[in-house]
mmCIF file of C-alpha atoms in Angstrom:
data_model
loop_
_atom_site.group_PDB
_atom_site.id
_atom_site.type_symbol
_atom_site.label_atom_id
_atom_site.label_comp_id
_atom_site.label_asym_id
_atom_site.label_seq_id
_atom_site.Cartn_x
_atom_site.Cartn_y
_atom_site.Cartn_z
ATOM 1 C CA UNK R 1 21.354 -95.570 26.590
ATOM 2 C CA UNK R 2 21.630 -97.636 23.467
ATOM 3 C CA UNK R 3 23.347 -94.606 21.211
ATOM 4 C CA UNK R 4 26.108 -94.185 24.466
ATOM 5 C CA UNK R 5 26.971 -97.624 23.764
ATOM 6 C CA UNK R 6 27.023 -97.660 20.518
ATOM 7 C CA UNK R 7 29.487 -94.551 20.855
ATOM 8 C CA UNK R 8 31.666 -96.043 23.490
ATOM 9 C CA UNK R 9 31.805 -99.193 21.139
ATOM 10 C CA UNK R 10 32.560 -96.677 17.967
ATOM 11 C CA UNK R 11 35.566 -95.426 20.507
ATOM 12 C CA UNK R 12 36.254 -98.533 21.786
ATOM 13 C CA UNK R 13 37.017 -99.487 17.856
ATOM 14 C CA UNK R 14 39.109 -96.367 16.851
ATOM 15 C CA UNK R 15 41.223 -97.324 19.769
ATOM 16 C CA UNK R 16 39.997 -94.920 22.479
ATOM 17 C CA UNK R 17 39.919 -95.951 25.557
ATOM 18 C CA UNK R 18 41.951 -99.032 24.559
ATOM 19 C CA UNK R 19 40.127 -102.425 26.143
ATOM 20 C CA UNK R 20 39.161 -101.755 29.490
ATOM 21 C CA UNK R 21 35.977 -102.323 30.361
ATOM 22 C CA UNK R 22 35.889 -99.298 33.209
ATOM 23 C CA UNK R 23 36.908 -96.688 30.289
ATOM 24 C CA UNK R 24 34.314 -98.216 28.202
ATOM 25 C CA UNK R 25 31.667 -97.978 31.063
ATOM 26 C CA UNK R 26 32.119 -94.610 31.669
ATOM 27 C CA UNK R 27 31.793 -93.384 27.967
ATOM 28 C CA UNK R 28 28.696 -95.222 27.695
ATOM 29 C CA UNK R 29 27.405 -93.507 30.423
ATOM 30 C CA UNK R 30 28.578 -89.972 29.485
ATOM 31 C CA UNK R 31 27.888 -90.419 25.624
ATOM 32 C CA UNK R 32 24.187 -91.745 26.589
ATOM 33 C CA UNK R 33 23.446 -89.152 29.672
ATOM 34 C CA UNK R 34 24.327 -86.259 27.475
ATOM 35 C CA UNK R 35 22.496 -87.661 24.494
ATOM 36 C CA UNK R 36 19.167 -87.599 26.961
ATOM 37 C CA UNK R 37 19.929 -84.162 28.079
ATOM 38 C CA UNK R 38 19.659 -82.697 25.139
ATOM 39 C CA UNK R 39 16.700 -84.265 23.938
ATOM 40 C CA UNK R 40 14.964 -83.762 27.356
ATOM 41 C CA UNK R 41 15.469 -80.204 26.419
ATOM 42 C CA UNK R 42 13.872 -80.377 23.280
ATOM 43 C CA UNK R 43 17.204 -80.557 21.136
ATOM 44 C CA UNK R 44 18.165 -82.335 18.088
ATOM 45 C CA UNK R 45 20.882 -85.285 19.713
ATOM 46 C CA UNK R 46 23.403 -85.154 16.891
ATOM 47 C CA UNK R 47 27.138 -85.887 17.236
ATOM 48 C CA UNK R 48 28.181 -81.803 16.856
ATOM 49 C CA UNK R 49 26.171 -81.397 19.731
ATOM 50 C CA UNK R 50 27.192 -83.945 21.850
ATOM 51 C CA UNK R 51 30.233 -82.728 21.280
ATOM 52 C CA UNK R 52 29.658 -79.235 21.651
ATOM 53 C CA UNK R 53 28.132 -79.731 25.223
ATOM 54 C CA UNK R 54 30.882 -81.956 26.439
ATOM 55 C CA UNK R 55 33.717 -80.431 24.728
ATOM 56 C CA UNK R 56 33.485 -76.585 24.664
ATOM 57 C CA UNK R 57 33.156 -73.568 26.822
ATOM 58 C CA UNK R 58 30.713 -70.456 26.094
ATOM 59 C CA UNK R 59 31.148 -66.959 27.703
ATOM 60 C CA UNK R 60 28.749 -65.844 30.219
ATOM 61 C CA UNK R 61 28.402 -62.396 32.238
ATOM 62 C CA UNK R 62 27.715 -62.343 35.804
ATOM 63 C CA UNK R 63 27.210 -58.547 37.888
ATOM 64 C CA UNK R 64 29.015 -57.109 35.034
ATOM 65 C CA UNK R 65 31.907 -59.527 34.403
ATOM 66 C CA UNK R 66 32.053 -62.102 31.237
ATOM 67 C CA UNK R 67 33.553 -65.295 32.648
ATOM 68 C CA UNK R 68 34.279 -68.512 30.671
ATOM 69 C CA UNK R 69 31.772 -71.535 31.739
ATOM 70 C CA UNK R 70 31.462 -74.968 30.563
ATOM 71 C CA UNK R 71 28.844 -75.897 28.152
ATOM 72 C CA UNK R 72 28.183 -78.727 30.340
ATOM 73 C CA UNK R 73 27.860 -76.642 32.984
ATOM 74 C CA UNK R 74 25.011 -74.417 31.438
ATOM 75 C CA UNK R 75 23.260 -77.775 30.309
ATOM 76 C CA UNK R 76 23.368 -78.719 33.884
ATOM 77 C CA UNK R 77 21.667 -75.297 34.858
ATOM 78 C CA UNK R 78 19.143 -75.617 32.363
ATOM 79 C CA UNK R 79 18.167 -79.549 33.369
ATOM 80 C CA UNK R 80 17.663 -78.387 36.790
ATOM 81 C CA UNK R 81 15.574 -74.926 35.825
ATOM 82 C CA UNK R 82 13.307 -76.827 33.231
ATOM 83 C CA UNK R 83 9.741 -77.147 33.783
ATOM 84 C CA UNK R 84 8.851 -80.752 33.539
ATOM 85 C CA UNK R 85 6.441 -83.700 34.186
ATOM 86 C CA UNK R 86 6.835 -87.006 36.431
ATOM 87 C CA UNK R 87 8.623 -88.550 33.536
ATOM 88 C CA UNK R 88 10.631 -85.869 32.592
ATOM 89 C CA UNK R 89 11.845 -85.067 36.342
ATOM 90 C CA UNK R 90 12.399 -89.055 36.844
ATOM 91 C CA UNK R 91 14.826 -88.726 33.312
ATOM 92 C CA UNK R 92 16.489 -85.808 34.796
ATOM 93 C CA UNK R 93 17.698 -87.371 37.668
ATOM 94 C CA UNK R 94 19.340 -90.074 35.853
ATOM 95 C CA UNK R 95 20.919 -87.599 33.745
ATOM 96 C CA UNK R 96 22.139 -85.385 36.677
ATOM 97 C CA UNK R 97 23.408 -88.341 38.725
ATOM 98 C CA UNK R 98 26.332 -88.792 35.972
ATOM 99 C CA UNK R 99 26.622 -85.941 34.355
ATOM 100 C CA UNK R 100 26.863 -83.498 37.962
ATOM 101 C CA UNK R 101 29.837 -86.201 39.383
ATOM 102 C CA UNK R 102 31.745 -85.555 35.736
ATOM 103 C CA UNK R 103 31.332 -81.567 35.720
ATOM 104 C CA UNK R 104 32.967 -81.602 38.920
ATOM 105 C CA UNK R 105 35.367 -84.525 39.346
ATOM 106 C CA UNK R 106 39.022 -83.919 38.653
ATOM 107 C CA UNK R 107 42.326 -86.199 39.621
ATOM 108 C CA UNK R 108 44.015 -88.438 36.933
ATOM 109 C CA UNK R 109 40.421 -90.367 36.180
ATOM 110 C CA UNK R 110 38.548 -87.477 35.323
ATOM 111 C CA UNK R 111 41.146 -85.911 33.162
ATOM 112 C CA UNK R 112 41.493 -89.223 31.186
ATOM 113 C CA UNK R 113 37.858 -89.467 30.721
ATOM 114 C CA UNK R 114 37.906 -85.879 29.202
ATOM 115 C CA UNK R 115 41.199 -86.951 26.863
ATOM 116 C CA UNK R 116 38.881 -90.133 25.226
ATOM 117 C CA UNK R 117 35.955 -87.573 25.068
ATOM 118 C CA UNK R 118 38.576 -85.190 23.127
ATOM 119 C CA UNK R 119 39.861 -88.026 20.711
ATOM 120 C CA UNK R 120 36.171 -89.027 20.423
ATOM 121 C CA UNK R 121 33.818 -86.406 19.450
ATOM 122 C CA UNK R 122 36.319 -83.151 18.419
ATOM 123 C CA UNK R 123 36.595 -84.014 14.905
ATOM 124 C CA UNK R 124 32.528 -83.525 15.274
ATOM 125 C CA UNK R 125 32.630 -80.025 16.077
ATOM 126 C CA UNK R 126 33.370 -79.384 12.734
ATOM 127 C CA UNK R 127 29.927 -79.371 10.504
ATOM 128 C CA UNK R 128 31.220 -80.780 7.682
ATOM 129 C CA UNK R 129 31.611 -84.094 9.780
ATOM 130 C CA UNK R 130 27.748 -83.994 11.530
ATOM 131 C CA UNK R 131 26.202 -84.970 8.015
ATOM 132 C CA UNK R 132 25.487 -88.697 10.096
ATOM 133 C CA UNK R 133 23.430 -86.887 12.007
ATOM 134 C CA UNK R 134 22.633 -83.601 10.662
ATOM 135 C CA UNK R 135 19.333 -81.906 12.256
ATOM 136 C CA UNK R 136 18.180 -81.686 8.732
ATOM 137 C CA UNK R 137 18.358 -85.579 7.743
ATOM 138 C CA UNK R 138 14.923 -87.153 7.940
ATOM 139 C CA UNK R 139 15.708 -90.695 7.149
ATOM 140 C CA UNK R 140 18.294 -92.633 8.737
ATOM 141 C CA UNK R 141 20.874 -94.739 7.122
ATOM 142 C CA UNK R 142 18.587 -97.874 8.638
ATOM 143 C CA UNK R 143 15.449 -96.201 7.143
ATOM 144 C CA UNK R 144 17.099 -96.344 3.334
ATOM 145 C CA UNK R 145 18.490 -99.823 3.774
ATOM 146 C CA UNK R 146 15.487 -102.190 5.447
ATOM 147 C CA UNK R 147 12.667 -99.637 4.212
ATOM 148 C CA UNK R 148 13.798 -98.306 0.453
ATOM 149 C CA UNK R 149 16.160 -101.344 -0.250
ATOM 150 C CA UNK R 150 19.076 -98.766 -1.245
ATOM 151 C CA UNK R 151 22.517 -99.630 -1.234
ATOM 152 C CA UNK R 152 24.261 -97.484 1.289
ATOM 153 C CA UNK R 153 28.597 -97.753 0.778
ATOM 154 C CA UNK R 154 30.596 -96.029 3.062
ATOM 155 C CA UNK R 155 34.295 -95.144 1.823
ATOM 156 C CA UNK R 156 36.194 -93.487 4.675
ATOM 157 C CA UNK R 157 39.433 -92.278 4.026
ATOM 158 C CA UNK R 158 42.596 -93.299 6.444
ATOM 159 C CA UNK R 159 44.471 -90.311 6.610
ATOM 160 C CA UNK R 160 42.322 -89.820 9.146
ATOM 161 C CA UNK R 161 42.155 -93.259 10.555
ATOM 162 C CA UNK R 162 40.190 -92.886 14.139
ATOM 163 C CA UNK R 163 37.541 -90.668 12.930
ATOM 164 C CA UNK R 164 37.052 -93.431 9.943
ATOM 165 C CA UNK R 165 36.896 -96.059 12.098
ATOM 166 C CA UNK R 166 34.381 -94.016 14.883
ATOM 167 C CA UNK R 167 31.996 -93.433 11.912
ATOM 168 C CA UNK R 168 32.158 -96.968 10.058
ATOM 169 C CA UNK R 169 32.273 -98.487 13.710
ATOM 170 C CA UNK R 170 29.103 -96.739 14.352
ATOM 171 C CA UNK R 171 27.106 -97.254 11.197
ATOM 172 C CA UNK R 172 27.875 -100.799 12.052
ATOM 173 C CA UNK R 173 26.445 -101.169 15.423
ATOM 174 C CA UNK R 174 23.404 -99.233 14.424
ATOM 175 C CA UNK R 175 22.728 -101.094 11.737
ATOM 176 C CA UNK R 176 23.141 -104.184 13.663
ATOM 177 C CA UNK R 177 20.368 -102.712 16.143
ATOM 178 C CA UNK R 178 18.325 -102.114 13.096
ATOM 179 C CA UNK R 179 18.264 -105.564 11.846
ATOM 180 C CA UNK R 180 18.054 -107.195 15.409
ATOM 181 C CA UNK R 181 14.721 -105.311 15.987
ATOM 182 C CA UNK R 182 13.403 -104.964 12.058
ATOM 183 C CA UNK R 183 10.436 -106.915 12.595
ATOM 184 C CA UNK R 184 9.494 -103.841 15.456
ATOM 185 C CA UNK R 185 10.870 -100.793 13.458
ATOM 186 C CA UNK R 186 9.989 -102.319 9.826
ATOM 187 C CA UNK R 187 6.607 -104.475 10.054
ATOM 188 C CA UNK R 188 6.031 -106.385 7.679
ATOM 189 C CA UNK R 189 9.124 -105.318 5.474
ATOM 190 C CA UNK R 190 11.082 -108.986 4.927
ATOM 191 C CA UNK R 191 13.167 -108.237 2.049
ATOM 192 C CA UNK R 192 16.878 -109.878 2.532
ATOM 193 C CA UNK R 193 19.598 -107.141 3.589
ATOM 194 C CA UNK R 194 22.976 -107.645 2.936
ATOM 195 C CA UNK R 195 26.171 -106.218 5.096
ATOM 196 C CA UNK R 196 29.735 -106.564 3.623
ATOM 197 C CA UNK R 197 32.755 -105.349 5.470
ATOM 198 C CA UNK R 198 36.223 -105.560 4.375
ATOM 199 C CA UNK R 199 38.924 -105.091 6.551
ATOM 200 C CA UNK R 200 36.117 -106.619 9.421
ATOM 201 C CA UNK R 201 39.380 -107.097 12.533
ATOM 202 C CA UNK R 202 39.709 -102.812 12.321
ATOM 203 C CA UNK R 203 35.734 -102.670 13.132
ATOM 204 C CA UNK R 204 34.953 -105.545 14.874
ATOM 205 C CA UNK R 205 32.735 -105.185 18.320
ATOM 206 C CA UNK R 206 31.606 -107.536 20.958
ATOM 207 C CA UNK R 207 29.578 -106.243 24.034
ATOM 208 C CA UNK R 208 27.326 -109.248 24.724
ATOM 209 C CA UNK R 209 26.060 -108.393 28.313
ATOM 210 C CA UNK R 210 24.510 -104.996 26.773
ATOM 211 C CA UNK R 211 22.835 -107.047 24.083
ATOM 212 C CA UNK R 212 25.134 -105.457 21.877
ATOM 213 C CA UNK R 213 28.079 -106.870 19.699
ATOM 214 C CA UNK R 214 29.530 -109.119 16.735
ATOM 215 C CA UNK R 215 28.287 -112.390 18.621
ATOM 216 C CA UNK R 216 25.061 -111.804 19.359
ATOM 217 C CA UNK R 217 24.201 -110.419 15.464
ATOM 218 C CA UNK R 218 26.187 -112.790 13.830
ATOM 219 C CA UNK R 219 24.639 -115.864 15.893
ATOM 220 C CA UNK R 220 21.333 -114.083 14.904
ATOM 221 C CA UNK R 221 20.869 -112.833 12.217
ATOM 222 C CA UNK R 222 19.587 -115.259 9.303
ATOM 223 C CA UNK R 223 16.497 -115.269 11.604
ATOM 224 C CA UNK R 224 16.558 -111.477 10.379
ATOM 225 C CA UNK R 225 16.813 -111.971 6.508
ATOM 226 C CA UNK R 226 20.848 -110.789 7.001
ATOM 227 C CA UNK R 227 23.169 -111.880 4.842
ATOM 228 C CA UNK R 228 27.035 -110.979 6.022
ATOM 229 C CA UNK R 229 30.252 -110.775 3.949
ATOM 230 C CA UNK R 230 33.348 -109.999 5.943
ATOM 231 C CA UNK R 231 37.145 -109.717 5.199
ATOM 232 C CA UNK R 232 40.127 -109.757 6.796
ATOM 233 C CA UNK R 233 43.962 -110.414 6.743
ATOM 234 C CA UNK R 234 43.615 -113.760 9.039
ATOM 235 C CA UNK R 235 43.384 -115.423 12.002
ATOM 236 C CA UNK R 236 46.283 -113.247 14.356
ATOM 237 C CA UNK R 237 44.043 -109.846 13.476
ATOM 238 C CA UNK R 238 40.458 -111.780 14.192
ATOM 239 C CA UNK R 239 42.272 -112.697 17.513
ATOM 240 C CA UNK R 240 43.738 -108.990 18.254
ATOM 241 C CA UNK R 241 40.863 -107.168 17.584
ATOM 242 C CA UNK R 242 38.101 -106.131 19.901
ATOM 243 C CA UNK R 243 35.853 -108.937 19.431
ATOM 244 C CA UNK R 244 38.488 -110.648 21.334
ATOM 245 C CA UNK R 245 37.578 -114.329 22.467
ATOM 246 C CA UNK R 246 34.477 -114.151 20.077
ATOM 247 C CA UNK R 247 36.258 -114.320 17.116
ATOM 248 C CA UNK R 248 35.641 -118.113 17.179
ATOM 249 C CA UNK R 249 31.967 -117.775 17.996
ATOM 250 C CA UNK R 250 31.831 -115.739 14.584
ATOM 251 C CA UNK R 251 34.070 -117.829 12.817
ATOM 252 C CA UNK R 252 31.728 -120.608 13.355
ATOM 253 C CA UNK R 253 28.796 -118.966 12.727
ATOM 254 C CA UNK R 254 29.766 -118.734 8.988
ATOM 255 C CA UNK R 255 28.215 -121.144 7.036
ATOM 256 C CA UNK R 256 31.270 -120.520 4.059
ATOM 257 C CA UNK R 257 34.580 -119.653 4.065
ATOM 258 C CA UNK R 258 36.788 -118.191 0.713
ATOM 259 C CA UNK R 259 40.249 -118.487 1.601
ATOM 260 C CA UNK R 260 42.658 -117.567 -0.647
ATOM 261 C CA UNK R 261 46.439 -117.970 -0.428
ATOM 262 C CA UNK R 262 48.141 -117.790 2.752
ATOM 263 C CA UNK R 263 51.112 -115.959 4.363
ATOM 264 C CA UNK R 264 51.236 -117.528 7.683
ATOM 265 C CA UNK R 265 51.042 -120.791 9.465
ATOM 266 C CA UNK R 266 48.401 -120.150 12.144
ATOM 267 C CA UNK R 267 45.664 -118.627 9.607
ATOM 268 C CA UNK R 268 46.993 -122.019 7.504
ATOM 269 C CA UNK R 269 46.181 -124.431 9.893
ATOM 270 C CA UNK R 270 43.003 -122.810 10.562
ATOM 271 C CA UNK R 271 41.470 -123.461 7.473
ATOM 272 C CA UNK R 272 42.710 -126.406 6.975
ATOM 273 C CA UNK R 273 40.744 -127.237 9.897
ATOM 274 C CA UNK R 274 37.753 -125.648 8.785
ATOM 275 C CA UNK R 275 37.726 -128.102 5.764
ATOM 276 C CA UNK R 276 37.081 -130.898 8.371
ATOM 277 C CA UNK R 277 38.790 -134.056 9.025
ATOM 278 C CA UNK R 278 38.156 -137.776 7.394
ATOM 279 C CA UNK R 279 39.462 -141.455 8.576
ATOM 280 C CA UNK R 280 42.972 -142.308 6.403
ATOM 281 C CA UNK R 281 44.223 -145.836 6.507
ATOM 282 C CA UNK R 282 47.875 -146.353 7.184
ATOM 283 C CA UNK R 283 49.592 -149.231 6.166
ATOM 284 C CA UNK R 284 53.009 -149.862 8.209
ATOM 285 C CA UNK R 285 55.196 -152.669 6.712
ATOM 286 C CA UNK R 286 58.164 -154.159 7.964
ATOM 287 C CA UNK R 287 61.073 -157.266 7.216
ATOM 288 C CA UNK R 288 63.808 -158.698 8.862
ATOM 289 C CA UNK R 289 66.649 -160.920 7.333
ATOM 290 C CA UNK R 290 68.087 -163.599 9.722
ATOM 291 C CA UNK R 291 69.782 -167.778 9.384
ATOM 292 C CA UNK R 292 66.075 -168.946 9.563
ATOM 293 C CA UNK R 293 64.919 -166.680 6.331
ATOM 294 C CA UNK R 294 63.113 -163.929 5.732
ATOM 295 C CA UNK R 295 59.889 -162.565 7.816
ATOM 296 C CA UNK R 296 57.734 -159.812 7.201
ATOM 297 C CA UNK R 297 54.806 -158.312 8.765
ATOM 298 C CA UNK R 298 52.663 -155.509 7.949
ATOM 299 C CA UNK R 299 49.888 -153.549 9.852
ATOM 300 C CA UNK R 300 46.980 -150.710 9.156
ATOM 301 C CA UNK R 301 45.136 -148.421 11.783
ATOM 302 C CA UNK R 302 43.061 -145.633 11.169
ATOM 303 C CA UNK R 303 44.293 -141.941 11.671
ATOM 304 C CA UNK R 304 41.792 -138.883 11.823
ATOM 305 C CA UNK R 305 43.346 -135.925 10.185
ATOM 306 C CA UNK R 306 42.264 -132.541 8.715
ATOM 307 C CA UNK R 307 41.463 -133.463 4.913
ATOM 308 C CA UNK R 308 43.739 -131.168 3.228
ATOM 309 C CA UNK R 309 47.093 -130.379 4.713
ATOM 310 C CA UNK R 310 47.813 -126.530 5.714
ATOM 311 C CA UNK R 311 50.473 -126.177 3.063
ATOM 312 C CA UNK R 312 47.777 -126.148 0.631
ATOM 313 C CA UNK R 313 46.924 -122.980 1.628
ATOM 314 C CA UNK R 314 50.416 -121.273 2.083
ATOM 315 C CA UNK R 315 51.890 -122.745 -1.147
ATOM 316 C CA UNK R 316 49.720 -124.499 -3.551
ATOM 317 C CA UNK R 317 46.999 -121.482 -4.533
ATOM 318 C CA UNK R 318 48.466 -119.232 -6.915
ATOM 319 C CA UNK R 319 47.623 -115.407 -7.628
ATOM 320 C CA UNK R 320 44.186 -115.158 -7.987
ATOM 321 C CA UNK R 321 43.065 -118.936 -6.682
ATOM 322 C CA UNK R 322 40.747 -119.909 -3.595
ATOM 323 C CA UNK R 323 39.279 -122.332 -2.063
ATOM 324 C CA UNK R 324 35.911 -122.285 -0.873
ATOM 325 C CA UNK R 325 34.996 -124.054 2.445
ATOM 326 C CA UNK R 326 31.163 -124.879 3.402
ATOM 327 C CA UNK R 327 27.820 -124.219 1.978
ATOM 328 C CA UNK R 328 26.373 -122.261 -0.765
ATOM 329 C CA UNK R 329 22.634 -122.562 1.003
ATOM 330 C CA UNK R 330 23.595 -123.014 4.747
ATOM 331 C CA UNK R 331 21.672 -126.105 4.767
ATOM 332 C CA UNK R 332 23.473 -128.592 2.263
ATOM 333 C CA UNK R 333 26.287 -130.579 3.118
ATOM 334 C CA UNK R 334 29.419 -128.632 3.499
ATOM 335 C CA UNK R 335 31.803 -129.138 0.993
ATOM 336 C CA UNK R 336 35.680 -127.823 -1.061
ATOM 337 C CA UNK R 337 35.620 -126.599 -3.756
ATOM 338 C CA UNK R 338 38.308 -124.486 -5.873
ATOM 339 C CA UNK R 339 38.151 -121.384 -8.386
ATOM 340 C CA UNK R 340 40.038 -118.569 -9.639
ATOM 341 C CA UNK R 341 38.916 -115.085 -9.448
ATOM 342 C CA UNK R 342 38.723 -113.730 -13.157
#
């Protein structure tokens, strides 16, 4: 269940399926039903062949006659031929009750569902993508982060641009699982684990009511001994990506911000109210001439405003500058300070 959300979130990412939540749903359930199939069956649940059973046909011959059949199809037959226990017949079930209604639907739904499928997991029925999963890894990516303390970098290249984000997407959200349930997985293993993501708006993912997403790990996870760096353009692409209304939820949860210079207003007048607001005094002053003399009177009230003024940030950090907004420790006073990168 957990790896068919974590796929439907991957897809959800690359732009499959686009934002609604029924499209998401019903990957989930696919991605995670076929997943348990082939395990139940005593398979190896890698992407190729998830996508091999969803995706492809296989010739079979029947009284003499080779026919084309669905690979699904023949997963189907085998699930309901297989010797099993309680357990294993109480799994089966659960399997059969989403995967029989898909094998046999059709209309506009069903053919949509099999288009995000397509875009999804074909570029995985190539081997040379299935390395993430390969039958012959023995540690995961999780293993060599929490448990060897390896660096793990992921460069994905954009000329293919949903595959890259469907991988990255889903070494994120695995990883995230991973850290959320180290103490479990890992006992006793409390070394601090760092995650840095540039370009975060592309890969961004919020599922809170599956106990998945950017809110939930964010909010949580200095408990975990996680440390998170995360880039992006500004605040219009935080707001547009998937994490949607979250974006401020995350924002928050940073204890610093580096901003550097600015190309538009609304990431502008973000920071500057990230920096925080102070009391200013303003003094009003006025005179007036008339036959009795001269009068004057002069006032002061207090205004609250954001320290620093948002055209600090569009026009007053050069090439190179920043300004740094928060805490070094997450527990001192927040503060501004400025640099250069050199």
């Amino acid at each position: 269940h957990d790896l068919g959300v974590a796929l439907a979130l991957s897809a959800q990412a690359a732009g499959i399926g686009g934002s609604e939540p029924y499209w998401t749903n019903q990957l989930k359930l696919l991605f995670g039903s076929g997943l348990a199939a082939i395990q139940l069956l005593g398979g190896v649940p890698t992407l190729g062949a998830l996508a091999t059973m969803l995706l492809t046909s296989i010739q079979a011959t029947s009284n003499g006659r080779s026919r084309s059949v669905s690979a699904l199809g023949v997963m189907i037959e085998r699930l309901n031929n297989a010797e099993l226990d309680d357990v294993g017949r109480r799994r089966r079930a659960r399997i059969l009750a989403v995967l029989d209604p898909f094998e046999a639907a059709k209309g506009n739904n069903a053919d949509t569902t099999r288009s995000f499928i397509q875009q999804a997991l074909a570029p995985f029925l190539d081997p040379d993508l299935d390395i993430l999963s390969s039958e012959a890894a023995t540690d995961s990516l999780a293993d060599l982060i929490f448990r060897d303390g390896c660096w793990v970098v992921m460069d994905l290249p954009r000329t293919s641009l949903a595959t890259s984000k469907f991988v990255a997407t889903l070494v994120k959200v695995l990883f995230q699982q991973a850290a959320l349930a180290r103490h479990l997985i890992y006992p006793g293993q409390t070394r601090r684990v760092f995650m840095m993501i540039d370009e975060y708006a592309e890969l961004g993912t919020d599922l809170p009511g599956e106990g998945f997403g950017d809110s939930i790990f964010f909010s949580q996870m200095r408990e975990f001994r996680i440390l998170a760096l995360i880039a992006t353009q500004g605040a219009s692409m935080l707001k547009n990506s998937a994490v949607k209304d979250a974006w401020e939820t995350i924002l928050t949860n940073s204890a610093s911000k580096l901003v550097f210079k600015i190309n538009d207003q609304e990431t502008a007048e973000l920071a500057s109210k990230q920096v925080g607001e102070r009391d200013f005094v303003a003094v009003e002053s006025s005179s007036q001439r008339s036959s009795d003399g001269v009068s004057a009177s002069s006032s002061r009230r207090i205004e609250r405003k954001s320290e620093f003024a948002s055209g600090l940030f569009l026009g007053s950090l050069s090439r190179g500058q920043f300004a740094f907004l928060g805490s070094t420790d997450a527990v001192s006073a927040a503060s501004v300070k400025f640099g250069r990168v050199v």
